[in-house]
């Protein structure tokens, strides 16, 4: 029996959405779910759990409410400067580079990566995988249409080269889009791809419990090719990399130990 109404909702979320809330920090999740329940007129989380079992529109709404999707092109530009400096470490052609943006939200991160590769590795083949839990974000990523504020860090040359301007919005050009595949993937549940040359895992683990975050980092380290690099954000700071099978090579960058 669930101990309280939060646990009752946790059970429903697991059964209906296959999302394990025990791996996320309770305080933040509970606050968001209570606010969402109140907004819907539910008197407590048991009532929200009941609604989740009967209303087919609820899973997508709850998921979007629970997770933060804020992203932009070249978010934290210093990360991308570090990345540019490290790119020569990745194998050259004829090797096809496999790169994974894990928790890619609306796609700004994998598209930024694609731009960097178009500039630094223009003659090499590469495949970028963008994955996320949230289908609504993935729909936006596949559509590839962005607002001006999401392109704050994109200079006029890149805007002209990689986007088509459409009234107030900007559409990614198909020649950049064709190197990226967007796919639904839960980092806390699904199997990981293997042999990745570069993995970006940034601003995703903010609500993961410490144990869940460590487990994900261990699995990401095993998903790297022997020479592969893992790039994390400030919210994924790794204090004891060796315990996770990693070693630090630059600020925010790790390789397999
Ligand atoms: C704030 S966005 C970060 C996007 C991008 N990495 C960046 O730094 O701009 C966090 C994303 O992580 C996703 N996310 C949260 N939990 C996840 C999980 N268990 N598996 C996959 N994605 C997850 C959310 O849906 C959200 O789109």
mmCIF file of C-alpha atoms and ligand atoms in Angstrom:
data_model
loop_
_atom_site.group_PDB
_atom_site.id
_atom_site.type_symbol
_atom_site.label_atom_id
_atom_site.label_comp_id
_atom_site.label_asym_id
_atom_site.label_seq_id
_atom_site.Cartn_x
_atom_site.Cartn_y
_atom_site.Cartn_z
ATOM 1 C CA UNK A 1 0.000 0.000 0.000
ATOM 2 C CA UNK A 2 1.330 3.451 -0.806
ATOM 3 C CA UNK A 3 2.229 5.380 2.392
ATOM 4 C CA UNK A 4 0.763 8.686 1.228
ATOM 5 C CA UNK A 5 -0.857 10.379 -1.746
ATOM 6 C CA UNK A 6 2.544 11.129 -3.373
ATOM 7 C CA UNK A 7 3.402 7.428 -3.334
ATOM 8 C CA UNK A 8 -0.044 6.617 -4.746
ATOM 9 C CA UNK A 9 0.679 8.940 -7.651
ATOM 10 C CA UNK A 10 4.204 7.505 -7.982
ATOM 11 C CA UNK A 11 2.639 4.047 -8.477
ATOM 12 C CA UNK A 12 0.215 5.380 -11.099
ATOM 13 C CA UNK A 13 2.983 7.244 -12.967
ATOM 14 C CA UNK A 14 5.074 4.063 -13.037
ATOM 15 C CA UNK A 15 2.212 1.896 -14.286
ATOM 16 C CA UNK A 16 0.704 4.284 -16.808
ATOM 17 C CA UNK A 17 3.744 6.271 -17.976
ATOM 18 C CA UNK A 18 6.521 3.747 -17.194
ATOM 19 C CA UNK A 19 8.346 6.624 -15.481
ATOM 20 C CA UNK A 20 9.993 5.822 -12.145
ATOM 21 C CA UNK A 21 9.665 8.912 -9.966
ATOM 22 C CA UNK A 22 11.671 7.258 -7.177
ATOM 23 C CA UNK A 23 14.756 8.100 -9.243
ATOM 24 C CA UNK A 24 13.933 11.824 -9.173
ATOM 25 C CA UNK A 25 14.263 14.187 -6.193
ATOM 26 C CA UNK A 26 10.972 13.978 -4.319
ATOM 27 C CA UNK A 27 10.792 17.576 -3.100
ATOM 28 C CA UNK A 28 10.901 19.163 -6.561
ATOM 29 C CA UNK A 29 8.679 16.551 -8.208
ATOM 30 C CA UNK A 30 6.071 16.700 -5.450
ATOM 31 C CA UNK A 31 5.921 20.495 -5.571
ATOM 32 C CA UNK A 32 5.330 20.434 -9.313
ATOM 33 C CA UNK A 33 2.758 17.655 -9.190
ATOM 34 C CA UNK A 34 0.783 19.322 -6.407
ATOM 35 C CA UNK A 35 0.739 22.584 -8.358
ATOM 36 C CA UNK A 36 -0.419 20.707 -11.463
ATOM 37 C CA UNK A 37 -3.097 18.809 -9.486
ATOM 38 C CA UNK A 38 -4.437 22.044 -7.966
ATOM 39 C CA UNK A 39 -4.557 23.608 -11.414
ATOM 40 C CA UNK A 40 -6.706 20.681 -12.595
ATOM 41 C CA UNK A 41 -8.997 20.937 -9.555
ATOM 42 C CA UNK A 42 -7.799 17.709 -7.877
ATOM 43 C CA UNK A 43 -8.110 17.777 -4.086
ATOM 44 C CA UNK A 44 -4.962 15.651 -3.591
ATOM 45 C CA UNK A 45 -2.473 13.497 -5.473
ATOM 46 C CA UNK A 46 -4.626 10.362 -5.123
ATOM 47 C CA UNK A 47 -7.244 12.116 -7.183
ATOM 48 C CA UNK A 48 -4.610 13.072 -9.743
ATOM 49 C CA UNK A 49 -3.491 9.410 -9.796
ATOM 50 C CA UNK A 50 -7.074 8.400 -10.510
ATOM 51 C CA UNK A 51 -7.306 10.940 -13.319
ATOM 52 C CA UNK A 52 -4.017 9.687 -14.776
ATOM 53 C CA UNK A 53 -5.451 6.165 -15.019
ATOM 54 C CA UNK A 54 -8.520 7.341 -16.922
ATOM 55 C CA UNK A 55 -7.576 10.393 -19.010
ATOM 56 C CA UNK A 56 -5.409 9.442 -22.021
ATOM 57 C CA UNK A 57 -4.257 13.072 -22.485
ATOM 58 C CA UNK A 58 -2.708 13.279 -19.026
ATOM 59 C CA UNK A 59 0.593 11.378 -19.424
ATOM 60 C CA UNK A 60 2.008 13.804 -22.014
ATOM 61 C CA UNK A 61 0.770 16.819 -20.033
ATOM 62 C CA UNK A 62 2.254 15.572 -16.764
ATOM 63 C CA UNK A 63 5.556 14.742 -18.404
ATOM 64 C CA UNK A 64 5.864 18.187 -19.928
ATOM 65 C CA UNK A 65 5.002 19.715 -16.582
ATOM 66 C CA UNK A 66 7.527 17.613 -14.675
ATOM 67 C CA UNK A 67 10.575 18.142 -16.818
ATOM 68 C CA UNK A 68 12.357 21.363 -17.728
ATOM 69 C CA UNK A 69 12.949 21.815 -21.441
ATOM 70 C CA UNK A 70 14.742 25.127 -21.529
ATOM 71 C CA UNK A 71 17.475 25.013 -24.133
ATOM 72 C CA UNK A 72 19.087 27.191 -26.762
ATOM 73 C CA UNK A 73 21.690 26.958 -29.495
ATOM 74 C CA UNK A 74 25.300 26.951 -28.217
ATOM 75 C CA UNK A 75 24.025 27.104 -24.658
ATOM 76 C CA UNK A 76 26.943 28.085 -22.381
ATOM 77 C CA UNK A 77 29.277 29.045 -25.234
ATOM 78 C CA UNK A 78 32.428 28.220 -23.214
ATOM 79 C CA UNK A 79 31.414 24.512 -23.313
ATOM 80 C CA UNK A 80 31.374 24.684 -27.087
ATOM 81 C CA UNK A 81 34.750 26.472 -27.137
ATOM 82 C CA UNK A 82 36.192 23.601 -25.087
ATOM 83 C CA UNK A 83 34.531 21.150 -27.427
ATOM 84 C CA UNK A 84 35.986 22.800 -30.503
ATOM 85 C CA UNK A 85 39.462 22.580 -28.919
ATOM 86 C CA UNK A 86 38.969 18.866 -28.194
ATOM 87 C CA UNK A 87 37.530 17.825 -31.565
ATOM 88 C CA UNK A 88 40.985 16.976 -33.002
ATOM 89 C CA UNK A 89 41.117 14.133 -30.440
ATOM 90 C CA UNK A 90 38.265 12.349 -32.171
ATOM 91 C CA UNK A 91 39.175 9.862 -34.919
ATOM 92 C CA UNK A 92 39.545 11.269 -38.420
ATOM 93 C CA UNK A 93 37.941 10.011 -41.667
ATOM 94 C CA UNK A 94 37.219 7.371 -42.871
ATOM 95 C CA UNK A 95 35.846 6.704 -39.362
ATOM 96 C CA UNK A 96 32.156 7.671 -39.148
ATOM 97 C CA UNK A 97 31.682 9.691 -35.967
ATOM 98 C CA UNK A 98 28.792 8.699 -33.683
ATOM 99 C CA UNK A 99 27.648 11.478 -31.389
ATOM 100 C CA UNK A 100 24.809 11.418 -28.879
ATOM 101 C CA UNK A 101 22.975 14.319 -27.284
ATOM 102 C CA UNK A 102 21.335 12.571 -24.304
ATOM 103 C CA UNK A 103 18.384 14.667 -23.065
ATOM 104 C CA UNK A 104 18.341 16.863 -26.167
ATOM 105 C CA UNK A 105 15.028 18.640 -25.456
ATOM 106 C CA UNK A 106 14.005 20.760 -28.477
ATOM 107 C CA UNK A 107 17.103 19.817 -30.488
ATOM 108 C CA UNK A 108 19.155 23.008 -30.118
ATOM 109 C CA UNK A 109 22.086 21.049 -28.669
ATOM 110 C CA UNK A 110 22.437 18.387 -31.398
ATOM 111 C CA UNK A 111 21.913 21.008 -34.118
ATOM 112 C CA UNK A 112 24.679 23.153 -32.546
ATOM 113 C CA UNK A 113 26.917 20.095 -32.596
ATOM 114 C CA UNK A 114 26.064 19.495 -36.254
ATOM 115 C CA UNK A 115 27.099 23.079 -37.080
ATOM 116 C CA UNK A 116 30.426 22.633 -35.340
ATOM 117 C CA UNK A 117 31.091 19.417 -37.252
ATOM 118 C CA UNK A 118 30.031 20.969 -40.554
ATOM 119 C CA UNK A 119 32.717 23.575 -39.904
ATOM 120 C CA UNK A 120 35.478 21.417 -38.386
ATOM 121 C CA UNK A 121 34.922 18.017 -40.033
ATOM 122 C CA UNK A 122 33.272 18.944 -43.314
ATOM 123 C CA UNK A 123 34.643 15.956 -45.250
ATOM 124 C CA UNK A 124 33.948 13.344 -42.588
ATOM 125 C CA UNK A 125 30.766 11.299 -42.150
ATOM 126 C CA UNK A 126 28.961 11.713 -38.845
ATOM 127 C CA UNK A 127 25.687 10.636 -37.283
ATOM 128 C CA UNK A 128 24.131 12.497 -34.398
ATOM 129 C CA UNK A 129 21.532 10.905 -32.166
ATOM 130 C CA UNK A 130 19.273 13.220 -30.159
ATOM 131 C CA UNK A 131 17.196 11.504 -27.467
ATOM 132 C CA UNK A 132 14.711 12.677 -24.883
ATOM 133 C CA UNK A 133 11.928 11.440 -22.667
ATOM 134 C CA UNK A 134 9.475 14.092 -23.759
ATOM 135 C CA UNK A 135 7.677 13.555 -27.074
ATOM 136 C CA UNK A 136 6.563 17.175 -27.320
ATOM 137 C CA UNK A 137 10.169 18.367 -27.198
ATOM 138 C CA UNK A 138 11.147 15.729 -29.749
ATOM 139 C CA UNK A 139 8.365 16.942 -32.076
ATOM 140 C CA UNK A 140 9.846 20.431 -31.919
ATOM 141 C CA UNK A 141 13.328 19.055 -32.513
ATOM 142 C CA UNK A 142 12.150 17.170 -35.612
ATOM 143 C CA UNK A 143 10.301 20.218 -36.902
ATOM 144 C CA UNK A 144 13.452 22.336 -36.462
ATOM 145 C CA UNK A 145 11.758 25.732 -36.231
ATOM 146 C CA UNK A 146 13.073 28.164 -33.613
ATOM 147 C CA UNK A 147 12.419 31.584 -32.140
ATOM 148 C CA UNK A 148 14.890 34.411 -32.257
ATOM 149 C CA UNK A 149 15.604 34.194 -28.495
ATOM 150 C CA UNK A 150 16.635 30.545 -28.886
ATOM 151 C CA UNK A 151 19.260 31.692 -31.389
ATOM 152 C CA UNK A 152 20.853 34.315 -29.116
ATOM 153 C CA UNK A 153 24.266 32.669 -29.419
ATOM 154 C CA UNK A 154 24.072 32.108 -33.174
ATOM 155 C CA UNK A 155 25.986 34.756 -35.104
ATOM 156 C CA UNK A 156 24.694 36.227 -38.400
ATOM 157 C CA UNK A 157 27.007 34.034 -40.529
ATOM 158 C CA UNK A 158 25.676 30.853 -38.942
ATOM 159 C CA UNK A 159 22.092 32.117 -39.136
ATOM 160 C CA UNK A 160 22.515 32.668 -42.861
ATOM 161 C CA UNK A 161 24.269 29.351 -43.453
ATOM 162 C CA UNK A 162 22.134 26.967 -41.399
ATOM 163 C CA UNK A 163 18.652 28.544 -41.198
ATOM 164 C CA UNK A 164 15.918 29.816 -43.468
ATOM 165 C CA UNK A 165 14.174 32.879 -42.039
ATOM 166 C CA UNK A 166 10.375 32.497 -41.924
ATOM 167 C CA UNK A 167 8.546 35.597 -40.699
ATOM 168 C CA UNK A 168 9.478 35.658 -37.003
ATOM 169 C CA UNK A 169 11.040 32.201 -36.902
ATOM 170 C CA UNK A 170 14.036 30.327 -38.232
ATOM 171 C CA UNK A 171 13.958 26.898 -39.860
ATOM 172 C CA UNK A 172 16.977 24.584 -39.825
ATOM 173 C CA UNK A 173 18.114 23.753 -43.341
ATOM 174 C CA UNK A 174 17.534 20.134 -44.427
ATOM 175 C CA UNK A 175 21.218 19.618 -45.306
ATOM 176 C CA UNK A 176 22.053 19.958 -41.586
ATOM 177 C CA UNK A 177 18.992 18.066 -40.404
ATOM 178 C CA UNK A 178 19.794 14.911 -42.353
ATOM 179 C CA UNK A 179 22.717 14.019 -40.058
ATOM 180 C CA UNK A 180 20.520 13.900 -36.955
ATOM 181 C CA UNK A 181 18.066 11.248 -35.771
ATOM 182 C CA UNK A 182 15.697 12.091 -32.940
ATOM 183 C CA UNK A 183 14.432 9.246 -30.813
ATOM 184 C CA UNK A 184 12.458 8.735 -27.612
ATOM 185 C CA UNK A 185 14.699 7.364 -24.862
ATOM 186 C CA UNK A 186 14.545 7.228 -21.067
ATOM 187 C CA UNK A 187 18.039 7.406 -19.584
ATOM 188 C CA UNK A 188 16.767 5.784 -16.393
ATOM 189 C CA UNK A 189 15.217 2.814 -18.101
ATOM 190 C CA UNK A 190 16.140 2.083 -21.708
ATOM 191 C CA UNK A 191 19.175 0.342 -23.228
ATOM 192 C CA UNK A 192 21.978 2.699 -24.296
ATOM 193 C CA UNK A 193 23.599 2.878 -27.728
ATOM 194 C CA UNK A 194 27.224 1.671 -27.851
ATOM 195 C CA UNK A 195 30.557 2.919 -29.216
ATOM 196 C CA UNK A 196 29.821 6.623 -29.064
ATOM 197 C CA UNK A 197 32.673 8.983 -29.981
ATOM 198 C CA UNK A 198 31.102 11.851 -28.074
ATOM 199 C CA UNK A 199 28.202 12.072 -25.628
ATOM 200 C CA UNK A 200 26.678 15.352 -24.471
ATOM 201 C CA UNK A 201 24.840 15.056 -21.145
ATOM 202 C CA UNK A 202 24.061 18.555 -20.010
ATOM 203 C CA UNK A 203 21.401 20.111 -17.800
ATOM 204 C CA UNK A 204 19.460 16.841 -17.642
ATOM 205 C CA UNK A 205 20.277 15.323 -14.236
ATOM 206 C CA UNK A 206 19.097 18.312 -12.227
ATOM 207 C CA UNK A 207 16.166 16.401 -10.665
ATOM 208 C CA UNK A 208 17.768 12.950 -10.607
ATOM 209 C CA UNK A 209 18.623 11.554 -7.172
ATOM 210 C CA UNK A 210 22.395 11.260 -6.594
ATOM 211 C CA UNK A 211 22.193 7.459 -6.990
ATOM 212 C CA UNK A 212 20.272 7.741 -10.257
ATOM 213 C CA UNK A 213 22.721 10.325 -11.581
ATOM 214 C CA UNK A 214 25.714 8.113 -10.727
ATOM 215 C CA UNK A 215 24.070 5.144 -12.385
ATOM 216 C CA UNK A 216 23.403 7.139 -15.557
ATOM 217 C CA UNK A 217 27.001 8.434 -15.603
ATOM 218 C CA UNK A 218 28.323 4.880 -15.242
ATOM 219 C CA UNK A 219 26.160 3.703 -18.112
ATOM 220 C CA UNK A 220 27.166 6.678 -20.260
ATOM 221 C CA UNK A 221 30.830 5.888 -19.594
ATOM 222 C CA UNK A 222 30.240 2.316 -20.824
ATOM 223 C CA UNK A 223 28.462 3.673 -23.921
ATOM 224 C CA UNK A 224 31.638 5.469 -25.017
ATOM 225 C CA UNK A 225 34.007 4.082 -27.610
ATOM 226 C CA UNK A 226 37.468 3.438 -26.064
ATOM 227 C CA UNK A 227 38.663 6.887 -27.239
ATOM 228 C CA UNK A 228 35.251 8.527 -26.650
ATOM 229 C CA UNK A 229 34.513 11.704 -24.700
ATOM 230 C CA UNK A 230 31.670 12.550 -22.356
ATOM 231 C CA UNK A 231 30.734 16.206 -21.997
ATOM 232 C CA UNK A 232 28.655 17.190 -18.964
ATOM 233 C CA UNK A 233 27.007 20.422 -17.787
ATOM 234 C CA UNK A 234 27.409 22.210 -14.464
ATOM 235 C CA UNK A 235 24.414 20.351 -13.009
ATOM 236 C CA UNK A 236 26.156 17.046 -13.793
ATOM 237 C CA UNK A 237 29.400 18.000 -11.986
ATOM 238 C CA UNK A 238 31.380 14.811 -11.323
ATOM 239 C CA UNK A 239 33.350 14.912 -8.067
ATOM 240 C CA UNK A 240 34.885 11.426 -8.061
ATOM 241 C CA UNK A 241 35.169 10.406 -11.710
ATOM 242 C CA UNK A 242 37.253 7.285 -11.010
ATOM 243 C CA UNK A 243 34.348 5.759 -9.050
ATOM 244 C CA UNK A 244 32.235 6.043 -12.192
ATOM 245 C CA UNK A 245 34.834 4.557 -14.530
ATOM 246 C CA UNK A 246 35.820 8.009 -15.834
ATOM 247 C CA UNK A 247 38.817 10.346 -15.845
ATOM 248 C CA UNK A 248 38.701 14.102 -16.393
ATOM 249 C CA UNK A 249 40.495 15.433 -19.473
ATOM 250 C CA UNK A 250 39.348 19.085 -19.453
ATOM 251 C CA UNK A 251 36.767 21.062 -17.486
ATOM 252 C CA UNK A 252 33.404 19.358 -18.233
ATOM 253 C CA UNK A 253 35.035 16.606 -20.339
ATOM 254 C CA UNK A 254 35.651 13.021 -19.311
ATOM 255 C CA UNK A 255 37.071 9.932 -20.936
ATOM 256 C CA UNK A 256 36.832 6.269 -19.979
ATOM 257 C CA UNK A 257 39.254 5.517 -17.106
HETATM 258 C C1 LIG B 1 16.853 21.422 -19.563
HETATM 259 S S1 LIG B 1 16.723 20.273 -20.867
HETATM 260 C C2 LIG B 1 18.414 20.205 -21.428
HETATM 261 C C3 LIG B 1 18.534 20.214 -22.928
HETATM 262 C C4 LIG B 1 19.980 20.289 -23.445
HETATM 263 N N1 LIG B 1 20.743 19.150 -23.035
HETATM 264 C C5 LIG B 1 20.643 21.575 -23.006
HETATM 265 O O1 LIG B 1 21.551 21.525 -22.184
HETATM 266 O O2 LIG B 1 20.227 22.651 -23.463
HETATM 267 C C6 LIG B 1 16.544 18.730 -19.981
HETATM 268 C C7 LIG B 1 15.914 17.611 -20.799
HETATM 269 O O3 LIG B 1 16.153 16.366 -20.134
HETATM 270 C C8 LIG B 1 15.052 15.540 -20.407
HETATM 271 N N2 LIG B 1 15.009 14.426 -19.444
HETATM 272 C C9 LIG B 1 14.673 14.450 -18.124
HETATM 273 N N3 LIG B 1 14.717 13.212 -17.616
HETATM 274 C C10 LIG B 1 15.100 12.383 -18.625
HETATM 275 C C11 LIG B 1 15.309 10.972 -18.726
HETATM 276 N N4 LIG B 1 15.124 10.170 -17.680
HETATM 277 N N5 LIG B 1 15.683 10.457 -19.932
HETATM 278 C C12 LIG B 1 15.842 11.274 -21.013
HETATM 279 N N6 LIG B 1 15.655 12.611 -20.984
HETATM 280 C C13 LIG B 1 15.284 13.154 -19.803
HETATM 281 C C14 LIG B 1 13.857 16.477 -20.305
HETATM 282 O O4 LIG B 1 12.714 15.960 -20.967
HETATM 283 C C15 LIG B 1 14.402 17.757 -20.943
HETATM 284 O O5 LIG B 1 14.047 17.869 -22.293
#
